[in-house]
PDB file of C-alpha atoms in Angstrom:
ATOM      1  CA  ASP A 644     -70.436-311.370 -53.328  1.00 75.00           C
ATOM      2  CA  ASN A 645     -68.584-308.550 -51.608  1.00 85.00           C
ATOM      3  CA  THR A 646     -69.586-305.264 -49.964  1.00 87.00           C
ATOM      4  CA  VAL A 647     -67.682-302.077 -49.952  1.00 89.00           C
ATOM      5  CA  LEU A 648     -68.829-300.438 -46.789  1.00 84.00           C
ATOM      6  CA  ILE A 649     -67.709-296.353 -46.949  1.00 87.00           C
ATOM      7  CA  ILE A 650     -68.329-294.565 -43.525  1.00 81.00           C
ATOM      8  CA  GLY A 651     -66.797-291.107 -43.769  1.00 80.00           C
ATOM      9  CA  PHE A 652     -66.835-288.105 -46.139  1.00 82.00           C
ATOM     10  CA  GLN A 653     -65.095-289.198 -49.871  1.00 86.00           C
ATOM     11  CA  ALA A 654     -63.421-285.886 -51.371  1.00 83.00           C
ATOM     12  CA  GLU A 655     -63.727-285.110 -54.818  1.00 86.00           C
ATOM     13  CA  GLY A 656     -61.204-286.874 -57.380  1.00 89.00           C
ATOM     14  CA  THR A 657     -60.736-289.147 -54.637  1.00 91.00           C
ATOM     15  CA  LEU A 658     -60.893-293.086 -55.580  1.00 94.00           C
ATOM     16  CA  GLY A 659     -63.068-293.233 -52.404  1.00 92.00           C
ATOM     17  CA  ARG A 660     -65.480-290.805 -54.497  1.00 93.00           C
ATOM     18  CA  LYS A 661     -65.461-292.651 -57.573  1.00 96.00           C
ATOM     19  CA  ILE A 662     -66.343-295.681 -56.109  1.00 95.00           C
ATOM     20  CA  TYR A 663     -68.959-294.021 -53.936  1.00 94.00           C
ATOM     21  CA  ARG A 664     -70.288-292.170 -57.077  1.00 95.00           C
ATOM     22  CA  GLY A 665     -71.139-295.835 -58.693  1.00 95.00           C
ATOM     23  CA  ASP A 666     -67.749-295.588 -61.094  1.00 96.00           C
ATOM     24  CA  LYS A 667     -67.856-299.334 -62.639  1.00 97.00           C
ATOM     25  CA  VAL A 668     -63.925-299.010 -63.268  1.00 97.00           C
ATOM     26  CA  VAL A 669     -61.252-297.195 -61.403  1.00 96.00           C
ATOM     27  CA  ASN A 670     -57.535-296.761 -61.410  1.00 95.00           C
ATOM     28  CA  ILE A 671     -56.053-298.220 -58.325  1.00 93.00           C
ATOM     29  CA  MET A 672     -51.885-297.778 -58.463  1.00 91.00           C
ATOM     30  CA  GLY A 673     -52.013-297.399 -62.405  1.00 93.00           C
ATOM     31  CA  GLU A 674     -54.185-300.431 -62.918  1.00 95.00           C
ATOM     32  CA  ARG A 675     -57.646-300.484 -64.491  1.00 96.00           C
ATOM     33  CA  VAL A 676     -60.274-302.134 -61.916  1.00 96.00           C
ATOM     34  CA  HIS A 677     -63.853-303.070 -62.153  1.00 96.00           C
ATOM     35  CA  VAL A 678     -66.074-302.470 -59.488  1.00 96.00           C
ATOM     36  CA  LYS A 679     -68.011-305.817 -58.896  1.00 94.00           C
ATOM     37  CA  ALA A 680     -68.613-305.239 -55.124  1.00 92.00           C
ATOM     38  CA  LYS A 681     -71.796-303.995 -53.737  1.00 92.00           C
ATOM     39  CA  ILE A 682     -71.201-299.904 -52.176  1.00 93.00           C
ATOM     40  CA  GLU A 683     -72.857-298.912 -49.088  1.00 88.00           C
ATOM     41  CA  SER A 684     -72.836-295.991 -47.157  1.00 87.00           C
ATOM     42  CA  ILE A 685     -73.191-294.673 -43.731  1.00 80.00           C
ATOM     43  CA  GLY A 686     -72.788-291.176 -43.332  1.00 70.00           C
ATOM     44  CA  ALA A 687     -73.218-291.025 -39.678  1.00 65.00           C
ATOM     45  CA  TYR A 688     -69.262-291.737 -38.961  1.00 65.00           C
ATOM     46  CA  SER A 689     -66.583-289.218 -38.694  1.00 64.00           C
ATOM     47  CA  ALA A 690     -62.742-289.640 -37.612  1.00 63.00           C
ATOM     48  CA  HIS A 691     -62.414-285.793 -37.332  1.00 68.00           C
ATOM     49  CA  ALA A 692     -64.229-282.484 -35.648  1.00 72.00           C
ATOM     50  CA  ASP A 693     -66.854-280.468 -37.481  1.00 82.00           C
ATOM     51  CA  GLN A 694     -66.521-276.736 -38.501  1.00 85.00           C
ATOM     52  CA  LYS A 695     -68.289-276.131 -35.233  1.00 87.00           C
ATOM     53  CA  LYS A 696     -65.833-278.481 -33.012  1.00 86.00           C
ATOM     54  CA  LEU A 697     -62.720-277.140 -35.319  1.00 86.00           C
ATOM     55  CA  LEU A 698     -63.231-273.298 -34.523  1.00 90.00           C
ATOM     56  CA  LYS A 699     -63.976-274.167 -30.941  1.00 89.00           C
ATOM     57  CA  TRP A 700     -60.593-275.526 -30.451  1.00 86.00           C
ATOM     58  CA  VAL A 701     -58.507-272.786 -32.277  1.00 88.00           C
ATOM     59  CA  HIS A 702     -60.636-270.424 -30.316  1.00 90.00           C
ATOM     60  CA  ASP A 703     -59.861-272.254 -27.051  1.00 89.00           C
ATOM     61  CA  ALA A 704     -55.854-272.861 -27.492  1.00 85.00           C
ATOM     62  CA  ALA A 705     -53.782-271.627 -25.278  1.00 81.00           C
ATOM     63  CA  GLY A 706     -51.979-269.595 -27.727  1.00 81.00           C
ATOM     64  CA  LYS A 707     -54.133-267.900 -30.566  1.00 81.00           C
ATOM     65  CA  PRO A 708     -52.218-268.944 -33.976  1.00 86.00           C
ATOM     66  CA  SER A 709     -51.069-267.008 -36.536  1.00 84.00           C
ATOM     67  CA  LYS A 710     -51.975-268.351 -39.408  1.00 89.00           C
ATOM     68  CA  VAL A 711     -53.870-271.727 -40.068  1.00 90.00           C
ATOM     69  CA  PHE A 712     -54.310-273.263 -43.207  1.00 91.00           C
ATOM     70  CA  CYS A 713     -57.466-275.142 -43.904  1.00 90.00           C
ATOM     71  CA  ASN A 714     -56.453-278.287 -46.394  1.00 83.00           C
ATOM     72  CA  HIS A 715     -58.983-280.794 -45.715  1.00 74.00           C
ATOM     73  CA  GLY A 716     -61.880-281.756 -47.116  1.00 74.00           C
ATOM     74  CA  ASP A 717     -63.145-280.727 -50.830  1.00 80.00           C
ATOM     75  CA  GLU A 718     -62.428-276.880 -51.504  1.00 85.00           C
ATOM     76  CA  GLY A 719     -65.723-275.580 -50.537  1.00 88.00           C
ATOM     77  CA  ALA A 720     -65.373-276.490 -47.001  1.00 87.00           C
ATOM     78  CA  ALA A 721     -62.358-275.516 -46.654  1.00 90.00           C
ATOM     79  CA  VAL A 722     -62.742-272.474 -48.033  1.00 93.00           C
ATOM     80  CA  ALA A 723     -65.718-271.904 -45.613  1.00 92.00           C
ATOM     81  CA  LEU A 724     -63.562-273.005 -42.569  1.00 92.00           C
ATOM     82  CA  ALA A 725     -61.188-270.601 -43.460  1.00 94.00           C
ATOM     83  CA  THR A 726     -63.825-267.512 -43.971  1.00 95.00           C
ATOM     84  CA  GLU A 727     -64.785-268.494 -40.237  1.00 94.00           C
ATOM     85  CA  MET A 728     -61.688-268.409 -38.798  1.00 93.00           C
ATOM     86  CA  LYS A 729     -61.090-264.851 -39.930  1.00 95.00           C
ATOM     87  CA  GLN A 730     -64.556-264.019 -39.314  1.00 95.00           C
ATOM     88  CA  GLU A 731     -65.378-265.298 -36.168  1.00 93.00           C
ATOM     89  CA  LEU A 732     -61.960-265.263 -34.620  1.00 93.00           C
ATOM     90  CA  GLY A 733     -59.698-262.627 -36.088  1.00 93.00           C
ATOM     91  CA  VAL A 734     -57.043-265.508 -37.802  1.00 93.00           C
ATOM     92  CA  GLU A 735     -55.581-265.357 -40.622  1.00 94.00           C
ATOM     93  CA  ALA A 736     -56.496-268.329 -42.427  1.00 95.00           C
ATOM     94  CA  HIS A 737     -56.279-269.885 -45.796  1.00 95.00           C
ATOM     95  CA  ALA A 738     -57.510-272.715 -47.926  1.00 94.00           C
ATOM     96  CA  PRO A 739     -54.754-273.542 -50.481  1.00 92.00           C
ATOM     97  CA  LYS A 740     -55.982-274.786 -53.709  1.00 89.00           C
ATOM     98  CA  TYR A 741     -55.124-277.618 -55.274  1.00 83.00           C
ATOM     99  CA  LEU A 742     -50.968-277.974 -55.879  1.00 87.00           C
ATOM    100  CA  GLU A 743     -50.742-274.430 -54.674  1.00 90.00           C
ATOM    101  CA  THR A 744     -47.423-274.080 -53.221  1.00 90.00           C
ATOM    102  CA  VAL A 745     -47.094-271.922 -49.987  1.00 85.00           C
ATOM    103  CA  THR A 746     -43.855-270.705 -48.031  1.00 82.00           C
ATOM    104  CA  ILE A 747     -43.978-271.031 -44.234  1.00 76.00           C
TER     105      ILE A 747
END
């Protein structure tokens, strides 16, 4: 008699993505949990700016950053944003890979 309402993007490899795609058993804090709730999704909500707004924000910043690390969202979206940062704004940008270490 329960519904889980997913209102935002769920990145690949996350618990939210596993529930969203319909996995019937998930691991939560080391415990196998059977998903019995009805899963619904509303794709219209977002807690952050889209690529266009993020590019505008960096463009309009008082001081142009020397380097940007794009680490939010799935790998394809992060790489796309880093590419746009480089091409459109001339900002050095990098989308780190999973478990990659960077020195700042």
